[in-house]
Short mmCIF file of C-alpha atoms and ligand atoms in Angstrom, two decimals:
data_model
loop_
_atom_site.label_atom_id
_atom_site.label_comp_id
_atom_site.label_asym_id
_atom_site.label_seq_id
_atom_site.Cartn_x
_atom_site.Cartn_y
_atom_site.Cartn_z
CA UNK A 26 -9.13 46.76 44.66
CA UNK A 27 -12.69 46.57 43.24
CA UNK A 28 -15.25 45.36 44.23
CA UNK A 29 -16.33 41.97 42.66
CA UNK A 30 -19.52 40.88 44.37
CA UNK A 31 -21.86 42.95 47.15
CA UNK A 32 -24.21 40.56 49.52
CA UNK A 33 -26.01 41.05 52.25
CA UNK A 34 -24.60 40.31 55.95
CA UNK A 35 -27.93 37.18 56.05
CA UNK A 36 -26.96 36.50 52.32
CA UNK A 37 -23.11 36.10 54.10
CA UNK A 38 -24.49 34.57 57.14
CA UNK A 39 -26.46 31.30 55.11
CA UNK A 40 -22.97 30.33 54.29
CA UNK A 41 -21.22 30.62 57.38
CA UNK A 42 -24.47 28.86 58.84
CA UNK A 43 -23.72 25.69 56.56
CA UNK A 44 -20.11 25.49 57.13
CA UNK A 45 -20.41 25.13 61.24
CA UNK A 46 -23.59 22.49 60.43
CA UNK A 47 -21.54 20.23 58.28
CA UNK A 48 -17.94 20.79 60.60
CA UNK A 49 -15.69 18.96 59.92
CA UNK A 50 -17.24 17.56 56.91
CA UNK A 51 -16.38 20.76 54.51
CA UNK A 52 -19.78 22.37 53.03
CA UNK A 53 -19.78 24.02 49.74
CA UNK A 54 -22.39 25.56 47.49
CA UNK A 55 -23.02 28.12 44.82
CA UNK A 56 -24.02 31.62 44.13
CA UNK A 57 -25.89 33.11 41.99
CA UNK A 58 -26.06 36.66 41.07
CA UNK A 59 -27.36 39.78 39.15
CA UNK A 60 -25.23 42.49 37.85
CA UNK A 61 -22.57 41.78 41.09
CA UNK A 62 -25.26 41.54 43.38
CA UNK A 63 -25.75 38.18 45.20
CA UNK A 64 -29.31 36.74 45.11
CA UNK A 65 -29.16 33.59 46.29
CA UNK A 66 -26.80 30.94 48.53
CA UNK A 67 -27.53 27.26 46.73
CA UNK A 68 -26.55 24.43 49.27
CA UNK A 69 -25.22 22.21 47.46
CA UNK A 70 -23.64 18.19 48.54
CA UNK A 71 -19.75 17.62 49.27
CA UNK A 72 -19.44 14.67 46.91
CA UNK A 73 -15.61 14.30 48.52
CA UNK A 74 -16.87 14.19 52.79
CA UNK A 75 -14.09 14.42 53.77
CA UNK A 76 -12.93 17.52 55.91
CA UNK A 77 -9.69 18.22 53.52
CA UNK A 78 -11.51 18.50 50.58
CA UNK A 79 -14.92 19.55 48.58
CA UNK A 80 -16.32 18.02 45.21
CA UNK A 81 -20.52 19.23 43.39
CA UNK A 82 -21.32 16.70 41.35
CA UNK A 83 -21.81 17.86 37.85
CA UNK A 84 -25.71 17.14 37.72
CA UNK A 85 -25.92 18.40 40.47
CA UNK A 86 -24.16 21.80 39.97
CA UNK A 87 -26.10 21.05 36.09
CA UNK A 88 -29.12 21.06 38.25
CA UNK A 89 -28.20 24.37 40.33
CA UNK A 90 -27.28 26.23 37.21
CA UNK A 91 -30.47 25.79 35.48
CA UNK A 92 -32.17 26.07 38.35
CA UNK A 93 -30.36 29.79 38.82
CA UNK A 94 -31.40 31.09 34.60
CA UNK A 95 -34.63 29.61 35.06
CA UNK A 96 -34.98 32.77 38.16
CA UNK A 97 -32.68 35.44 35.59
CA UNK A 98 -30.22 35.30 37.57
CA UNK A 99 -26.33 33.93 36.78
CA UNK A 100 -24.28 31.60 38.82
CA UNK A 101 -21.67 34.03 39.73
CA UNK A 102 -19.21 31.25 42.37
CA UNK A 103 -18.75 29.02 45.43
CA UNK A 104 -18.31 29.06 48.26
CA UNK A 105 -16.46 26.15 50.19
CA UNK A 106 -15.50 25.73 54.24
CA UNK A 107 -12.34 25.52 55.70
CA UNK A 108 -12.28 23.63 58.96
CA UNK A 109 -9.75 23.17 60.40
CA UNK A 110 -7.70 25.49 58.12
CA UNK A 111 -7.30 29.08 56.78
CA UNK A 112 -9.85 30.71 54.57
CA UNK A 113 -6.84 30.60 51.72
CA UNK A 114 -7.36 27.87 48.87
CA UNK A 115 -5.88 25.77 49.64
CA UNK A 116 -3.60 23.96 46.43
CA UNK A 117 -6.39 20.99 45.74
CA UNK A 118 -8.91 23.70 45.57
CA UNK A 119 -6.82 25.64 42.64
CA UNK A 120 -6.05 22.10 41.07
CA UNK A 121 -9.25 21.42 41.18
CA UNK A 122 -11.32 24.42 40.67
CA UNK A 123 -8.91 27.06 38.66
CA UNK A 124 -8.57 25.93 35.27
CA UNK A 125 -12.92 25.55 34.74
CA UNK A 126 -13.60 28.65 37.31
CA UNK A 127 -11.22 31.16 37.06
CA UNK A 128 -12.86 35.01 37.08
CA UNK A 129 -15.11 36.09 37.50
CA UNK A 130 -15.87 33.40 39.15
CA UNK A 131 -15.81 34.40 42.89
CA UNK A 132 -14.60 31.80 45.25
CA UNK A 133 -15.98 32.35 49.10
CA UNK A 134 -13.84 30.37 52.17
CA UNK A 135 -15.76 30.31 54.80
CA UNK A 136 -12.83 29.51 57.40
CA UNK A 137 -14.12 27.65 60.59
CA UNK A 138 -11.31 26.66 62.41
CA UNK A 139 -12.19 28.45 65.17
CA UNK A 140 -15.85 28.55 65.71
CA UNK A 141 -16.50 31.68 67.82
CA UNK A 142 -14.81 33.49 64.81
CA UNK A 143 -15.32 32.44 61.28
CA UNK A 144 -13.97 34.17 58.95
CA UNK A 145 -15.17 34.62 55.20
CA UNK A 146 -12.43 35.06 52.85
CA UNK A 147 -13.17 36.46 48.50
CA UNK A 148 -10.33 34.46 46.41
CA UNK A 149 -10.06 34.46 41.94
CA UNK A 150 -8.28 31.79 41.87
CA UNK A 151 -6.02 32.82 38.49
CA UNK A 152 -2.85 31.23 37.06
CA UNK A 153 -2.81 28.94 39.36
CA UNK A 154 -2.43 31.62 42.46
CA UNK A 155 -5.20 32.64 44.73
CA UNK A 156 -5.75 36.29 44.70
CA UNK A 157 -8.25 38.15 46.84
CA UNK A 158 -10.55 39.68 46.32
CA UNK A 159 -13.28 42.85 47.94
CA UNK A 160 -16.63 42.03 48.08
CA UNK A 161 -19.28 44.04 49.96
CA UNK A 162 -21.76 44.05 52.24
CA UNK A 163 -25.06 45.24 51.89
CA UNK A 164 -27.57 46.02 54.42
CA UNK A 165 -30.58 43.50 54.41
ZN1 ZN B 5 -10.64 24.70 50.04
#
């Protein structure tokens, strides 16, 4: 399997920390990258304020995209947490995100149902199906 994206342990930990802070509400955010290497994890507000679903206000998404642009990076994907289920995109995730953000956008799902053992998995949502992707953790 090809590596979809590369990020540092610290960036991975930022997403996990966000997920743990917001639990049981789902946390969400955007991922900026340059040449497939993550440059920034950007927290967003879950407009649903729900333990079962998330959405990001389109105006907020645009604000993040402008900041990512200004930094010379590009939007590479999204993350959100699952606070009571495994880190696999739900049918709702696929319905909400799949039509707009297929590959190459990576969807990280941060599983924190077991707070002591967060589980991070990465996905493409393609043709209505979650397809798991490999990611590489870089030193730093
Ligand atoms: Zn989800």
